[in-house]
Coordinates of C-alpha atoms and ligand atoms in Angstrom, one line a residue:
X1 CA 14.2 23.8 101.6
X2 CA 17.9 24.6 101.6
X3 CA 19.0 26.2 98.3
X4 CA 22.1 27.8 97.0
X5 CA 21.4 30.9 94.9
X6 CA 24.1 32.7 93.0
X7 CA 23.7 36.4 92.5
X8 CA 25.5 38.0 89.5
X9 CA 24.8 41.7 89.9
X10 CA 26.7 42.6 86.8
X11 CA 27.1 46.2 85.6
X12 CA 25.2 49.5 85.5
X13 CA 21.9 49.3 87.3
X14 CA 22.4 45.5 87.7
X15 CA 23.7 45.7 91.3
X16 CA 20.9 48.2 92.3
X17 CA 18.1 45.9 91.1
X18 CA 19.6 42.7 92.3
X19 CA 20.0 44.1 95.8
X20 CA 16.2 44.6 95.9
X21 CA 15.5 41.0 94.6
X22 CA 17.9 39.7 97.2
X23 CA 15.9 41.4 100.0
X24 CA 12.7 40.0 98.6
X25 CA 14.2 36.5 98.5
X26 CA 15.4 36.8 102.1
X27 CA 11.8 37.7 103.2
X28 CA 10.4 34.8 101.2
X29 CA 12.8 32.4 102.8
X30 CA 12.0 33.6 106.4
X31 CA 8.3 33.6 105.8
X32 CA 8.2 30.1 104.3
X33 CA 10.8 28.4 106.4
X34 CA 13.5 28.0 103.8
X35 CA 17.2 28.6 103.9
X36 CA 18.6 30.4 100.8
X37 CA 22.3 30.7 100.8
X38 CA 23.0 33.6 98.5
X39 CA 26.5 34.4 97.2
X40 CA 27.6 37.2 94.8
X41 CA 30.1 36.7 92.0
X42 CA 31.6 38.9 89.4
X43 CA 30.4 38.7 85.8
X44 CA 30.4 41.1 82.8
X45 CA 32.3 44.3 82.6
X46 CA 33.2 44.3 86.3
X47 CA 34.7 40.8 85.9
X48 CA 36.7 42.0 82.9
X49 CA 38.1 44.7 85.2
X50 CA 38.8 42.4 88.1
X51 CA 39.7 39.2 86.4
X52 CA 40.3 40.0 82.7
X53 CA 37.4 37.6 81.9
X54 CA 33.7 38.4 81.7
X55 CA 32.9 35.0 83.2
X56 CA 35.7 34.0 85.6
X57 CA 36.1 30.2 86.2
X58 CA 35.1 30.6 89.9
X59 CA 31.9 32.4 88.9
X60 CA 31.0 29.6 86.4
X61 CA 31.8 26.9 89.0
X62 CA 29.6 28.6 91.6
X63 CA 26.7 28.9 89.1
X64 CA 27.0 25.2 88.2
X65 CA 27.0 24.2 91.8
X66 CA 23.9 26.2 92.6
X67 CA 20.2 25.7 92.5
X68 CA 19.6 28.9 90.6
X69 CA 21.3 32.0 89.3
X70 CA 20.0 35.5 89.3
X71 CA 21.7 38.0 87.0
X72 CA 21.2 41.8 86.9
X73 CA 22.6 43.0 83.6
X74 CA 26.0 43.3 82.0
X75 CA 27.7 45.8 79.7
X76 CA 28.1 49.5 79.3
X77 CA 30.1 52.1 77.4
X78 CA 33.3 51.4 79.3
X79 CA 33.6 48.0 77.7
X80 CA 32.2 48.9 74.3
X81 CA 35.5 49.1 72.3
X82 CA 35.0 46.8 69.3
X83 CA 38.7 46.0 69.3
X84 CA 38.8 44.9 73.0
X85 CA 40.1 41.4 73.6
X86 CA 36.8 40.4 75.2
X87 CA 33.4 42.0 75.9
X88 CA 30.8 41.6 78.7
X89 CA 28.3 39.9 76.2
X90 CA 30.9 37.1 75.7
X91 CA 30.3 36.1 79.3
X92 CA 26.5 35.8 78.7
X93 CA 26.9 33.6 75.6
X94 CA 29.4 31.4 77.5
X95 CA 27.3 30.9 80.6
X96 CA 24.3 29.8 78.5
X97 CA 26.5 27.4 76.6
X98 CA 28.3 26.0 79.7
X99 CA 25.1 25.6 81.7
X100 CA 23.4 24.0 78.6
X101 CA 20.5 26.6 78.8
X102 CA 18.7 25.8 75.6
X103 CA 15.3 27.3 76.4
X104 CA 14.6 31.0 77.0
X105 CA 11.3 31.7 78.7
X106 CA 9.7 35.1 78.5
X107 CA 6.4 35.9 80.1
X108 CA 4.6 38.7 78.4
X109 CA 2.0 39.8 80.9
X110 CA 0.2 43.1 81.1
X111 CA -0.7 44.6 84.4
X112 CA -4.1 46.2 84.8
X113 CA -2.6 49.1 86.6
X114 CA -0.2 49.8 83.8
X115 CA -2.4 49.4 80.7
X116 CA -1.9 53.0 79.8
X117 CA 1.8 52.4 79.4
X118 CA 1.3 50.2 76.4
X119 CA 1.5 51.8 72.9
X120 CA -1.5 49.6 72.0
X121 CA -5.1 50.2 72.9
X122 CA -6.2 49.1 76.4
X123 CA -9.0 46.8 74.9
X124 CA -6.3 44.8 73.0
X125 CA -3.7 44.4 75.7
X126 CA -5.9 44.0 78.8
X127 CA -5.5 40.4 80.2
X128 CA -2.6 39.4 78.0
X129 CA -0.7 36.5 79.6
X130 CA 1.7 34.7 77.3
X131 CA 4.7 32.5 78.1
X132 CA 7.1 32.3 75.1
X133 CA 9.7 29.5 74.8
X134 CA 12.5 30.5 72.5
X135 CA 15.1 27.9 71.5
X136 CA 18.4 29.5 72.6
X137 CA 21.4 27.4 71.6
X138 CA 20.7 26.3 68.0
X139 CA 19.3 27.6 64.7
X140 CA 20.7 30.3 62.5
X141 CA 22.6 32.1 65.3
X142 CA 24.8 29.0 65.8
X143 CA 25.1 27.6 62.2
X144 CA 28.1 27.9 60.0
X145 CA 28.4 31.2 58.1
X146 CA 30.7 32.8 55.7
X147 CA 31.3 35.1 52.7
X148 CA 32.5 34.4 49.2
X149 CA 33.2 36.4 46.1
X150 CA 30.3 37.3 43.9
X151 CA 30.0 38.9 40.5
X152 CA 28.5 42.0 42.3
X153 CA 31.2 42.0 45.0
X154 CA 30.5 39.5 47.8
X155 CA 27.8 37.1 48.9
X156 CA 27.2 35.9 52.5
X157 CA 25.5 32.9 53.9
X158 CA 24.3 31.7 57.3
X159 CA 23.1 28.1 57.9
X160 CA 19.9 27.4 59.9
X161 CA 20.0 23.9 61.4
X162 CA 17.7 22.1 63.9
X163 CA 17.8 18.5 64.8
X164 CA 14.9 16.3 65.9
X165 CA 16.3 16.2 69.4
X166 CA 16.7 19.9 69.7
X167 CA 13.1 20.5 68.7
X168 CA 11.7 17.8 70.9
X169 CA 13.3 19.0 74.1
X170 CA 12.0 22.5 73.9
X171 CA 8.6 21.5 72.7
X172 CA 8.4 19.2 75.7
X173 CA 9.3 22.0 78.1
X174 CA 6.7 24.3 76.5
X175 CA 4.1 21.5 76.6
X176 CA 4.6 20.9 80.3
X177 CA 4.3 24.6 81.0
X178 CA 1.1 24.8 79.0
X179 CA -0.4 21.9 81.0
X180 CA -0.2 23.9 84.1
X181 CA -1.6 27.1 82.5
X182 CA -4.5 27.5 80.0
X183 CA -3.6 24.3 78.1
X184 CA -3.0 26.0 74.8
X185 CA 0.3 25.7 72.8
X186 CA 1.2 27.6 69.6
X187 CA 4.3 26.7 67.6
X188 CA 5.7 29.4 65.4
X189 CA 7.7 28.6 62.2
X190 CA 8.1 29.4 58.5
X191 CA 7.2 26.0 57.2
X192 CA 5.8 27.4 53.9
X193 CA 9.3 28.4 52.9
X194 CA 12.0 26.8 55.0
X195 CA 12.9 23.1 55.1
X196 CA 14.2 23.5 58.7
X197 CA 10.8 24.8 59.6
X198 CA 9.1 21.8 58.0
X199 CA 11.1 19.5 60.2
X200 CA 10.3 21.8 63.2
X201 CA 6.6 21.5 62.4
X202 CA 6.5 17.7 61.9
X203 CA 8.6 17.0 65.1
X204 CA 6.4 19.4 67.1
X205 CA 3.2 17.8 65.9
X206 CA 4.5 14.3 66.8
X207 CA 5.5 15.4 70.3
X208 CA 2.2 17.0 70.9
X209 CA 0.2 14.1 69.5
X210 CA 2.1 11.5 71.6
X211 CA 2.7 13.4 74.8
X212 CA 0.3 16.4 75.0
X213 CA -3.0 15.3 73.6
X214 CA -4.7 17.3 76.4
X215 CA -3.5 20.6 74.9
X216 CA -5.1 22.7 72.2
X217 CA -2.4 23.0 69.6
X218 CA -1.8 25.2 66.6
X219 CA 0.9 26.1 64.1
X220 CA 1.3 29.7 63.1
X221 CA 3.6 31.2 60.5
X222 CA 6.0 33.7 62.0
X223 CA 4.8 36.6 59.7
X224 CA 1.2 35.9 60.7
X225 CA 2.3 35.7 64.4
X226 CA 3.9 39.2 64.1
X227 CA 0.4 40.5 63.2
X228 CA -1.6 38.4 65.7
X229 CA 0.6 39.5 68.6
X230 CA -0.5 43.1 68.2
X231 CA -4.1 42.4 66.9
X232 CA -5.2 39.6 69.3
X233 CA -2.5 38.9 71.8
X234 CA -4.9 37.6 74.4
X235 CA -5.5 34.5 72.3
X236 CA -2.1 33.0 73.1
X237 CA -1.0 31.1 76.1
X238 CA 2.3 29.2 75.6
X239 CA 4.2 29.9 72.4
X240 CA 7.2 27.8 71.3
X241 CA 9.6 28.8 68.5
X242 CA 13.2 28.7 67.3
X243 CA 16.0 31.0 68.1
X244 CA 15.7 33.8 65.5
X245 CA 11.9 33.9 65.3
X246 CA 11.8 33.9 69.1
X247 CA 14.3 36.7 69.3
X248 CA 12.1 38.9 67.2
X249 CA 8.6 38.0 68.4
X250 CA 9.6 38.2 72.1
X251 CA 10.9 41.7 71.6
X252 CA 7.7 42.6 69.8
X253 CA 5.7 41.0 72.6
X254 CA 7.6 42.9 75.3
X255 CA 6.3 46.2 73.8
X256 CA 2.7 45.1 74.5
X257 CA 3.4 45.8 78.2
X258 CA 5.1 49.1 77.4
X259 CA 7.6 48.9 80.2
X260 CA 11.1 47.3 79.9
X261 CA 11.6 47.5 83.7
X262 CA 8.7 45.1 84.3
X263 CA 9.7 42.0 82.3
X264 CA 11.7 39.0 83.6
X265 CA 13.1 36.1 81.6
X266 CA 14.6 32.7 82.4
X267 CA 17.0 30.5 80.5
X268 CA 16.8 26.8 81.5
X269 CA 18.0 23.4 80.4
X270 CA 16.8 19.9 80.9
X271 CA 18.2 19.7 84.4
X272 CA 20.7 21.8 86.4
X273 CA 20.2 25.4 87.6
X274 CA 18.6 28.0 85.4
X275 CA 19.6 31.6 84.8
X276 CA 17.1 34.3 85.6
X277 CA 17.3 37.9 84.6
X278 CA 15.3 41.0 83.7
X279 CA 15.1 41.5 79.9
X280 CA 16.5 45.0 80.2
X281 CA 20.1 45.9 80.0
X282 CA 22.5 47.7 82.3
X283 CA 20.8 51.1 81.6
X284 CA 24.1 53.2 81.9
X285 CA 22.0 56.4 81.4
X286 CA 20.4 56.0 84.9
X287 CA 23.0 53.8 86.7
X288 CA 23.9 55.1 90.1
X289 CA 20.9 57.4 90.3
X290 CA 18.8 55.0 92.4
X291 CA 15.8 55.3 90.1
X292 CA 15.9 52.0 88.2
X293 CA 12.7 49.8 88.3
X294 CA 13.6 46.7 90.3
X295 CA 10.4 44.8 89.5
X296 CA 11.6 42.9 86.5
X297 CA 14.5 41.5 88.6
X298 CA 12.1 40.7 91.5
X299 CA 9.8 38.9 89.1
X300 CA 12.9 37.0 87.7
X301 CA 13.6 35.9 91.2
X302 CA 10.0 34.6 91.3
X303 CA 10.6 32.7 88.1
X304 CA 13.7 31.1 89.7
X305 CA 11.6 29.9 92.6
X306 CA 9.0 28.4 90.3
X307 CA 11.2 26.8 87.6
X308 CA 14.4 25.9 89.4
X309 CA 13.4 25.4 93.0
X310 CA 9.9 24.1 92.5
X311 CA 8.5 26.7 94.9
X312 CA 5.3 27.6 93.0
X313 CA 3.5 29.1 96.0
X314 CA 6.4 31.3 96.9
X315 CA 6.7 32.5 93.3
X316 CA 3.0 33.3 93.3
X317 CA 3.5 35.3 96.6
X318 CA 6.1 37.5 95.0
X319 CA 3.9 38.0 91.9
X320 CA 0.9 38.9 94.0
X321 CA 3.0 41.4 96.0
X322 CA 4.1 43.1 92.8
X323 CA 0.5 43.2 91.6
X324 CA -0.6 44.7 94.9
X325 CA 2.1 47.3 94.9
X326 CA 1.1 48.4 91.3
X327 CA -2.6 48.4 92.1
X328 CA -1.9 50.6 95.1
X329 CA -0.4 53.1 92.6
X330 CA 3.3 52.9 93.5
X331 CA 5.5 53.6 90.5
X332 CA 9.2 54.1 89.6
X333 CA 10.0 56.9 87.2
X334 CA 9.9 54.7 84.1
X335 CA 6.2 53.8 84.7
X336 CA 5.1 56.9 86.5
X337 CA 4.0 58.8 83.3
X338 CA 5.2 62.1 84.9
X339 CA 3.5 61.4 88.3
X340 CA 5.2 60.9 91.6
X341 CA 7.8 58.2 91.6
X342 CA 9.6 56.0 94.1
X343 CA 13.4 55.2 94.1
X344 CA 14.7 51.7 93.4
X345 CA 15.0 50.9 97.1
X346 CA 11.6 52.4 98.0
X347 CA 9.9 50.2 95.3
X348 CA 11.8 47.1 96.7
X349 CA 10.6 48.1 100.2
X350 CA 7.0 48.3 99.0
X351 CA 7.1 44.8 97.6
X352 CA 8.6 43.6 100.9
X353 CA 5.9 45.4 102.8
X354 CA 3.2 43.9 100.7
X355 CA 4.7 40.4 101.3
X356 CA 4.6 40.8 105.0
Ligands
NAD401 P1 18.8 49.0 78.3 O1 17.7 48.0 78.5 O2 19.9 49.0 79.3 O3 18.2 50.5 78.4 C1 17.2 51.0 77.5 C2 16.4 52.1 78.1 O4 15.5 51.6 79.1 C3 17.3 53.2 78.8 O5 16.7 54.4 78.7 C4 17.2 52.7 80.3 O6 17.4 53.8 81.2 C5 15.8 52.2 80.4 N1 15.7 51.1 81.4 C6 16.2 49.8 81.2 N2 16.0 49.1 82.3 C7 15.3 49.9 83.2 C8 14.8 49.8 84.5 N3 15.0 48.6 85.2 N4 14.2 50.8 85.1 C9 14.1 52.0 84.4 N5 14.5 52.2 83.2 C10 15.1 51.2 82.6 O7 19.3 48.9 76.8 P2 20.6 49.6 76.1 O8 20.7 51.0 76.5 O9 20.4 49.3 74.7 O10 21.8 48.8 76.6 C11 22.7 49.3 77.7 C12 23.7 48.2 78.0 O11 23.1 47.0 78.4 C13 24.6 47.8 76.7 O12 25.9 47.7 77.1 C14 23.9 46.5 76.3 O13 24.9 45.7 75.6 C15 23.6 45.9 77.6 N6 22.5 44.9 77.6 C16 22.7 43.9 78.5 C17 21.7 42.9 78.5 C18 21.9 41.7 79.5 O14 22.7 41.9 80.4 N7 21.2 40.7 79.3 C19 20.5 43.0 77.8 C20 20.4 44.1 76.9 C21 21.4 45.1 76.9

């Protein structure tokens, strides 16, 4: 396969971790007879410095013309001034919108070798393997909002809107993913209180009934889900939910694994390239020290191979290599629990070694 991959290293530790994922992708291409044409483009704070824009037009054009985009992280104290004309995060929101990335996928998987890093008991988190689909471009974060005078001072309002089409398209993606996993789909809403959730529930039930009768399906209220995630997380396979509930439960879920440096995410649309990134930020506190954990970004590259390039085997090769490296006891400082630790590039090299 010939594929165009855009690398957006970004700020802080972004370039350090993306460099390791790039090396892994090169090895995967060589080993499996593919040609990956990888190009780097500015985005985030560095793009504000060089172009006055966190998402320069040529970066966006390159992303749109690619098969997949791998992002490090953007932001940092240098660009934090709330009065600045633009901020790195504006580039993130814009790229999602321009590339019509309405689904955010977050795998929440615990690694046997890292069970002690979780704040929860081993017996609860062992074997957790959840894939969350969070709707990313609708709901309360994109509704109208405002403030008006009130007898006590002011009142504020935010609208939460979902249409049938918006719900159907993400439930479909989640359903397809569940079919190739353990065939269980959970939809999370607040249908006991919110009208928008009642529509979410009825549309979801229809899609499942008509298109995914092979799946085991359940509706769970978001407050109950918050409890189930920490009391019986192993019971979930694919979870689908709206923007705000997804924001909250995926962050809660990420804590099950206990290590930010291990978790990748993907943002995808109906067609076109997806955007793949670690869930962590630019970690300015450790940037330039060469100690960042590159595994989340390497695993994000694996997600790109699976979801945008259709290279399931190659994705699995990377995931198996990461498993093997952890099983062999190799750790970066964030997961070393005080023991010996590898640098960012040493950890990348271990994954490459394990692949070959
Ligand atoms: P962060 O994720 O950057 O860091 C939180 C803590 O985790 C820090 O102590 C950091 O050193 C550690 N950490 C993060 N990634 C690590 C890794 N790969 N290896 C080892 N340790 C790691 O979150 P923050 O400090 O709240 O944010 C820093 C900057 O990143 C801010 O400007 C924020 O806006 C930005 N940010 C960007 C994204 C993104 O690009 N998608 C996401 C979150 C935060």
